[in-house]
PDB file of C-alpha atoms in Angstrom:
ATOM      1  CA  UNK A  25       6.411  37.552  -5.881  1.00  0.00           C
ATOM      2  CA  UNK A  26       9.344  35.859  -7.645  1.00  0.00           C
ATOM      3  CA  UNK A  27       9.903  35.904 -11.507  1.00  0.00           C
ATOM      4  CA  UNK A  28      12.586  35.024 -14.235  1.00  0.00           C
ATOM      5  CA  UNK A  29      14.123  38.124 -15.969  1.00  0.00           C
ATOM      6  CA  UNK A  30      14.978  36.290 -19.150  1.00  0.00           C
ATOM      7  CA  UNK A  31      16.699  39.219 -20.864  1.00  0.00           C
ATOM      8  CA  UNK A  32      19.031  39.755 -17.947  1.00  0.00           C
ATOM      9  CA  UNK A  33      19.374  35.810 -17.124  1.00  0.00           C
ATOM     10  CA  UNK A  34      18.668  36.292 -13.702  1.00  0.00           C
ATOM     11  CA  UNK A  35      15.750  35.876 -10.783  1.00  0.00           C
ATOM     12  CA  UNK A  36      14.081  38.681  -9.190  1.00  0.00           C
ATOM     13  CA  UNK A  37      11.833  39.281  -6.329  1.00  0.00           C
ATOM     14  CA  UNK A  38       9.373  42.030  -5.057  1.00  0.00           C
ATOM     15  CA  UNK A  39       6.501  42.820  -2.791  1.00  0.00           C
ATOM     16  CA  UNK A  40       3.231  42.002  -4.516  1.00  0.00           C
ATOM     17  CA  UNK A  41       2.743  45.594  -5.158  1.00  0.00           C
ATOM     18  CA  UNK A  42       6.227  45.679  -7.062  1.00  0.00           C
ATOM     19  CA  UNK A  43       7.944  47.710  -4.291  1.00  0.00           C
ATOM     20  CA  UNK A  44      11.538  46.686  -2.919  1.00  0.00           C
ATOM     21  CA  UNK A  45      12.316  44.873  -6.259  1.00  0.00           C
ATOM     22  CA  UNK A  46      15.628  43.098  -5.836  1.00  0.00           C
ATOM     23  CA  UNK A  47      17.860  40.655  -7.849  1.00  0.00           C
ATOM     24  CA  UNK A  48      17.714  37.368  -5.948  1.00  0.00           C
ATOM     25  CA  UNK A  49      19.871  34.922  -8.356  1.00  0.00           C
ATOM     26  CA  UNK A  50      22.311  36.069 -10.953  1.00  0.00           C
ATOM     27  CA  UNK A  51      25.421  34.771 -12.818  1.00  0.00           C
ATOM     28  CA  UNK A  52      26.197  31.404 -14.216  1.00  0.00           C
ATOM     29  CA  UNK A  53      22.730  31.395 -15.701  1.00  0.00           C
ATOM     30  CA  UNK A  54      22.222  31.263 -19.553  1.00  0.00           C
ATOM     31  CA  UNK A  55      18.612  30.669 -20.282  1.00  0.00           C
ATOM     32  CA  UNK A  56      16.684  30.441 -17.174  1.00  0.00           C
ATOM     33  CA  UNK A  57      12.959  29.134 -17.996  1.00  0.00           C
ATOM     34  CA  UNK A  58      10.499  28.182 -15.259  1.00  0.00           C
ATOM     35  CA  UNK A  59      10.344  28.748 -11.518  1.00  0.00           C
ATOM     36  CA  UNK A  60       8.447  26.837  -8.592  1.00  0.00           C
ATOM     37  CA  UNK A  61       8.415  27.730  -5.057  1.00  0.00           C
ATOM     38  CA  UNK A  62       7.950  25.599  -1.757  1.00  0.00           C
ATOM     39  CA  UNK A  63       7.152  28.126   1.038  1.00  0.00           C
ATOM     40  CA  UNK A  64       7.051  25.529   3.813  1.00  0.00           C
ATOM     41  CA  UNK A  65      10.868  24.504   3.172  1.00  0.00           C
ATOM     42  CA  UNK A  66      11.787  27.861   1.955  1.00  0.00           C
ATOM     43  CA  UNK A  67      12.973  26.680  -1.477  1.00  0.00           C
ATOM     44  CA  UNK A  68      12.895  27.962  -4.965  1.00  0.00           C
ATOM     45  CA  UNK A  69      13.536  25.661  -7.944  1.00  0.00           C
ATOM     46  CA  UNK A  70      14.226  26.949 -11.583  1.00  0.00           C
ATOM     47  CA  UNK A  71      15.162  25.432 -14.965  1.00  0.00           C
ATOM     48  CA  UNK A  72      18.057  26.453 -17.201  1.00  0.00           C
ATOM     49  CA  UNK A  73      18.457  25.774 -20.983  1.00  0.00           C
ATOM     50  CA  UNK A  74      22.161  26.178 -20.817  1.00  0.00           C
ATOM     51  CA  UNK A  75      23.593  24.816 -23.998  1.00  0.00           C
ATOM     52  CA  UNK A  76      26.495  23.575 -22.331  1.00  0.00           C
ATOM     53  CA  UNK A  77      24.944  22.404 -19.131  1.00  0.00           C
ATOM     54  CA  UNK A  78      21.257  22.126 -19.109  1.00  0.00           C
ATOM     55  CA  UNK A  79      20.188  21.794 -15.297  1.00  0.00           C
ATOM     56  CA  UNK A  80      17.676  22.315 -12.656  1.00  0.00           C
ATOM     57  CA  UNK A  81      18.944  24.266  -9.627  1.00  0.00           C
ATOM     58  CA  UNK A  82      17.658  25.424  -6.425  1.00  0.00           C
ATOM     59  CA  UNK A  83      18.291  27.954  -3.689  1.00  0.00           C
ATOM     60  CA  UNK A  84      16.434  29.394  -0.425  1.00  0.00           C
ATOM     61  CA  UNK A  85      13.936  31.882  -0.723  1.00  0.00           C
ATOM     62  CA  UNK A  86      16.448  34.313   0.416  1.00  0.00           C
ATOM     63  CA  UNK A  87      18.677  33.349  -2.678  1.00  0.00           C
ATOM     64  CA  UNK A  88      21.204  31.506  -0.416  1.00  0.00           C
ATOM     65  CA  UNK A  89      22.749  28.011  -0.699  1.00  0.00           C
ATOM     66  CA  UNK A  90      22.419  27.695  -4.561  1.00  0.00           C
ATOM     67  CA  UNK A  91      22.998  24.086  -5.646  1.00  0.00           C
ATOM     68  CA  UNK A  92      22.413  22.011  -8.764  1.00  0.00           C
ATOM     69  CA  UNK A  93      19.652  19.496  -8.202  1.00  0.00           C
ATOM     70  CA  UNK A  94      19.737  17.702 -11.679  1.00  0.00           C
ATOM     71  CA  UNK A  95      22.152  17.948 -14.418  1.00  0.00           C
ATOM     72  CA  UNK A  96      20.174  17.032 -17.773  1.00  0.00           C
ATOM     73  CA  UNK A  97      22.043  14.596 -19.914  1.00  0.00           C
ATOM     74  CA  UNK A  98      21.869  15.679 -23.578  1.00  0.00           C
ATOM     75  CA  UNK A  99      21.778  11.944 -24.762  1.00  0.00           C
ATOM     76  CA  UNK A 100      19.256  10.292 -22.452  1.00  0.00           C
ATOM     77  CA  UNK A 101      17.321  13.223 -20.884  1.00  0.00           C
ATOM     78  CA  UNK A 102      17.442  15.635 -23.466  1.00  0.00           C
ATOM     79  CA  UNK A 103      18.658  19.498 -23.134  1.00  0.00           C
ATOM     80  CA  UNK A 104      15.579  21.627 -22.777  1.00  0.00           C
ATOM     81  CA  UNK A 105      14.251  21.345 -19.315  1.00  0.00           C
ATOM     82  CA  UNK A 106      11.122  23.595 -19.431  1.00  0.00           C
ATOM     83  CA  UNK A 107       8.031  23.607 -17.187  1.00  0.00           C
ATOM     84  CA  UNK A 108       8.488  22.635 -13.545  1.00  0.00           C
ATOM     85  CA  UNK A 109       6.218  21.691 -10.682  1.00  0.00           C
ATOM     86  CA  UNK A 110       6.389  20.386  -7.090  1.00  0.00           C
ATOM     87  CA  UNK A 111       4.756  17.744  -5.275  1.00  0.00           C
ATOM     88  CA  UNK A 112       4.881  19.400  -1.838  1.00  0.00           C
ATOM     89  CA  UNK A 113       3.511  16.158   0.178  1.00  0.00           C
ATOM     90  CA  UNK A 114       6.203  13.764  -1.386  1.00  0.00           C
ATOM     91  CA  UNK A 115       8.779  16.552  -1.776  1.00  0.00           C
ATOM     92  CA  UNK A 116       9.521  15.948  -5.386  1.00  0.00           C
ATOM     93  CA  UNK A 117      10.122  17.936  -8.460  1.00  0.00           C
ATOM     94  CA  UNK A 118       8.553  17.242 -11.954  1.00  0.00           C
ATOM     95  CA  UNK A 119       9.951  18.546 -14.821  1.00  0.00           C
ATOM     96  CA  UNK A 120       9.232  18.571 -18.664  1.00  0.00           C
ATOM     97  CA  UNK A 121      11.861  18.405 -21.353  1.00  0.00           C
ATOM     98  CA  UNK A 122      10.864  19.727 -24.617  1.00  0.00           C
ATOM     99  CA  UNK A 123      13.541  18.283 -26.637  1.00  0.00           C
ATOM    100  CA  UNK A 124      13.420  14.731 -25.683  1.00  0.00           C
ATOM    101  CA  UNK A 125       9.472  14.914 -25.199  1.00  0.00           C
ATOM    102  CA  UNK A 126       9.699  13.417 -21.678  1.00  0.00           C
ATOM    103  CA  UNK A 127       8.598  14.107 -18.074  1.00  0.00           C
ATOM    104  CA  UNK A 128      10.881  13.422 -15.260  1.00  0.00           C
ATOM    105  CA  UNK A 129      10.780  13.594 -11.483  1.00  0.00           C
ATOM    106  CA  UNK A 130      13.158  13.571  -8.560  1.00  0.00           C
ATOM    107  CA  UNK A 131      13.572  14.303  -4.942  1.00  0.00           C
ATOM    108  CA  UNK A 132      14.105  17.739  -3.848  1.00  0.00           C
ATOM    109  CA  UNK A 133      17.884  16.839  -3.650  1.00  0.00           C
ATOM    110  CA  UNK A 134      17.982  15.253  -7.148  1.00  0.00           C
ATOM    111  CA  UNK A 135      18.129  11.608  -6.021  1.00  0.00           C
ATOM    112  CA  UNK A 136      15.671   9.020  -7.049  1.00  0.00           C
ATOM    113  CA  UNK A 137      15.518  10.588 -10.479  1.00  0.00           C
ATOM    114  CA  UNK A 138      12.730   8.655 -12.477  1.00  0.00           C
ATOM    115  CA  UNK A 139      11.390   9.046 -16.018  1.00  0.00           C
ATOM    116  CA  UNK A 140       7.791   9.189 -15.998  1.00  0.00           C
ATOM    117  CA  UNK A 141       7.107   9.076 -19.776  1.00  0.00           C
ATOM    118  CA  UNK A 142       8.466   9.619 -23.093  1.00  0.00           C
ATOM    119  CA  UNK A 143       7.717   9.820 -26.604  1.00  0.00           C
ATOM    120  CA  UNK A 144       4.085   9.415 -26.004  1.00  0.00           C
ATOM    121  CA  UNK A 145       1.595  10.545 -28.940  1.00  0.00           C
ATOM    122  CA  UNK A 146       0.245  13.250 -26.552  1.00  0.00           C
ATOM    123  CA  UNK A 147       3.657  14.374 -25.328  1.00  0.00           C
ATOM    124  CA  UNK A 148       4.990  15.755 -28.801  1.00  0.00           C
ATOM    125  CA  UNK A 149       6.165  19.039 -27.602  1.00  0.00           C
ATOM    126  CA  UNK A 150       5.512  19.888 -23.851  1.00  0.00           C
ATOM    127  CA  UNK A 151       5.576  23.312 -22.495  1.00  0.00           C
ATOM    128  CA  UNK A 152       4.238  23.756 -18.986  1.00  0.00           C
ATOM    129  CA  UNK A 153       3.456  21.095 -16.226  1.00  0.00           C
ATOM    130  CA  UNK A 154       1.553  21.097 -13.030  1.00  0.00           C
ATOM    131  CA  UNK A 155       0.308  18.681 -10.473  1.00  0.00           C
ATOM    132  CA  UNK A 156      -2.984  17.592  -8.617  1.00  0.00           C
ATOM    133  CA  UNK A 157      -3.267  14.541  -6.354  1.00  0.00           C
ATOM    134  CA  UNK A 158      -2.087  11.410  -8.444  1.00  0.00           C
ATOM    135  CA  UNK A 159      -1.973  13.094 -11.771  1.00  0.00           C
ATOM    136  CA  UNK A 160       0.235  15.502 -13.565  1.00  0.00           C
ATOM    137  CA  UNK A 161      -1.019  18.023 -16.204  1.00  0.00           C
ATOM    138  CA  UNK A 162       0.884  19.519 -19.018  1.00  0.00           C
ATOM    139  CA  UNK A 163       0.172  21.710 -22.234  1.00  0.00           C
ATOM    140  CA  UNK A 164       1.633  20.589 -25.466  1.00  0.00           C
ATOM    141  CA  UNK A 165       2.206  22.703 -28.461  1.00  0.00           C
ATOM    142  CA  UNK A 166       2.090  20.195 -31.315  1.00  0.00           C
ATOM    143  CA  UNK A 167      -1.242  18.851 -30.350  1.00  0.00           C
ATOM    144  CA  UNK A 168      -2.772  21.988 -28.916  1.00  0.00           C
ATOM    145  CA  UNK A 169      -4.018  20.432 -26.052  1.00  0.00           C
ATOM    146  CA  UNK A 170      -3.996  19.979 -22.149  1.00  0.00           C
ATOM    147  CA  UNK A 171      -3.232  16.482 -21.245  1.00  0.00           C
ATOM    148  CA  UNK A 172      -2.861  14.496 -17.988  1.00  0.00           C
ATOM    149  CA  UNK A 173      -1.296  11.165 -16.852  1.00  0.00           C
ATOM    150  CA  UNK A 174      -0.664   9.225 -13.555  1.00  0.00           C
ATOM    151  CA  UNK A 175       2.360  11.145 -11.726  1.00  0.00           C
ATOM    152  CA  UNK A 176       4.200   7.633 -10.930  1.00  0.00           C
ATOM    153  CA  UNK A 177       3.553   5.559 -13.932  1.00  0.00           C
ATOM    154  CA  UNK A 178       2.643   7.870 -16.902  1.00  0.00           C
ATOM    155  CA  UNK A 179      -0.207   5.718 -17.441  1.00  0.00           C
ATOM    156  CA  UNK A 180      -3.891   6.644 -17.861  1.00  0.00           C
ATOM    157  CA  UNK A 181      -3.194   9.416 -20.307  1.00  0.00           C
ATOM    158  CA  UNK A 182      -6.093  11.350 -21.381  1.00  0.00           C
ATOM    159  CA  UNK A 183      -6.907  14.836 -23.361  1.00  0.00           C
ATOM    160  CA  UNK A 184      -8.432  17.238 -20.789  1.00  0.00           C
ATOM    161  CA  UNK A 185      -8.800  20.159 -23.317  1.00  0.00           C
ATOM    162  CA  UNK A 186      -8.127  20.921 -26.993  1.00  0.00           C
ATOM    163  CA  UNK A 187      -6.980  24.436 -27.655  1.00  0.00           C
ATOM    164  CA  UNK A 188      -7.185  26.730 -30.903  1.00  0.00           C
ATOM    165  CA  UNK A 189      -3.913  27.755 -30.374  1.00  0.00           C
ATOM    166  CA  UNK A 190      -0.461  26.715 -28.517  1.00  0.00           C
ATOM    167  CA  UNK A 191      -1.319  26.550 -24.873  1.00  0.00           C
ATOM    168  CA  UNK A 192       1.288  28.179 -22.683  1.00  0.00           C
ATOM    169  CA  UNK A 193       1.342  27.975 -18.841  1.00  0.00           C
ATOM    170  CA  UNK A 194      -1.014  25.943 -16.688  1.00  0.00           C
ATOM    171  CA  UNK A 195      -1.954  26.035 -12.999  1.00  0.00           C
ATOM    172  CA  UNK A 196      -4.261  24.097 -10.573  1.00  0.00           C
ATOM    173  CA  UNK A 197      -6.127  26.477  -8.207  1.00  0.00           C
ATOM    174  CA  UNK A 198      -6.614  24.361  -4.975  1.00  0.00           C
ATOM    175  CA  UNK A 199      -5.854  24.565  -1.505  1.00  0.00           C
ATOM    176  CA  UNK A 200      -3.401  21.693  -1.671  1.00  0.00           C
ATOM    177  CA  UNK A 201      -1.489  23.627  -4.104  1.00  0.00           C
ATOM    178  CA  UNK A 202      -1.129  26.454  -1.673  1.00  0.00           C
ATOM    179  CA  UNK A 203       1.035  24.767   1.325  1.00  0.00           C
ATOM    180  CA  UNK A 204       0.724  26.897   4.407  1.00  0.00           C
ATOM    181  CA  UNK A 205       0.860  24.392   7.444  1.00  0.00           C
ATOM    182  CA  UNK A 206       3.747  25.133  10.022  1.00  0.00           C
ATOM    183  CA  UNK A 207       4.830  28.460  11.342  1.00  0.00           C
ATOM    184  CA  UNK A 208       5.979  30.991   8.820  1.00  0.00           C
ATOM    185  CA  UNK A 209       8.553  33.395  10.422  1.00  0.00           C
ATOM    186  CA  UNK A 210       7.459  36.256   7.874  1.00  0.00           C
ATOM    187  CA  UNK A 211       3.745  35.515   8.565  1.00  0.00           C
ATOM    188  CA  UNK A 212       3.671  38.152  11.699  1.00  0.00           C
ATOM    189  CA  UNK A 213       4.794  41.705  11.516  1.00  0.00           C
ATOM    190  CA  UNK A 214       6.831  40.892   8.253  1.00  0.00           C
ATOM    191  CA  UNK A 215       9.081  38.873  10.333  1.00  0.00           C
ATOM    192  CA  UNK A 216      10.368  42.089  11.787  1.00  0.00           C
ATOM    193  CA  UNK A 217      11.757  43.063   8.650  1.00  0.00           C
ATOM    194  CA  UNK A 218      11.436  46.708   7.225  1.00  0.00           C
ATOM    195  CA  UNK A 219      11.529  45.762   3.401  1.00  0.00           C
ATOM    196  CA  UNK A 220      11.454  42.155   2.224  1.00  0.00           C
ATOM    197  CA  UNK A 221      11.149  39.239   4.417  1.00  0.00           C
ATOM    198  CA  UNK A 222      12.728  36.194   2.577  1.00  0.00           C
ATOM    199  CA  UNK A 223      12.949  32.625   4.122  1.00  0.00           C
ATOM    200  CA  UNK A 224      16.089  30.876   4.417  1.00  0.00           C
ATOM    201  CA  UNK A 225      15.187  27.175   5.322  1.00  0.00           C
ATOM    202  CA  UNK A 226      12.246  28.287   7.345  1.00  0.00           C
ATOM    203  CA  UNK A 227      14.198  31.272   8.835  1.00  0.00           C
ATOM    204  CA  UNK A 228      14.332  34.710   7.914  1.00  0.00           C
TER     205      UNK A 228
END
């Protein structure tokens, strides 16, 4: 399992039982927020609210090949890249910006950046985001709701659920959101590793 250690501004990893905990990514990180993983491609993405350089970065699941995917422009894109989610089939990353009240998407390498929607009445303070088939789903703090929209156009907006308090994270539990096609070097005998088996571009 992977998680953000916000007090230390780093990303950590461990086995599901918590053993063999180690720091995966640290340094040059001011306010890491959300993370998303693609186990097929061996990639880890995260958002950072860094006041001077808000951005989305990625590295391998082994913590190697760290690179900036998207630099968030303060004027056009906002400055609070919050929740992120992945479209595994299209190999695109979607993220929410809580300052500009907008939703964006780009390819895994940061190209083909596209603004999905902005300043919609149901996108007034978005927090988390997920995806299923042709729709994106997000939580909104100001309207206390879970909302969905078309992932390409931002149209067909509808409220899925009203909540009594501010909704935080959101996840879709479905086989399509658990990609496992293709061989996984860690899938058999822990990849021959004695402790953690971490993927680096489909290699251990």
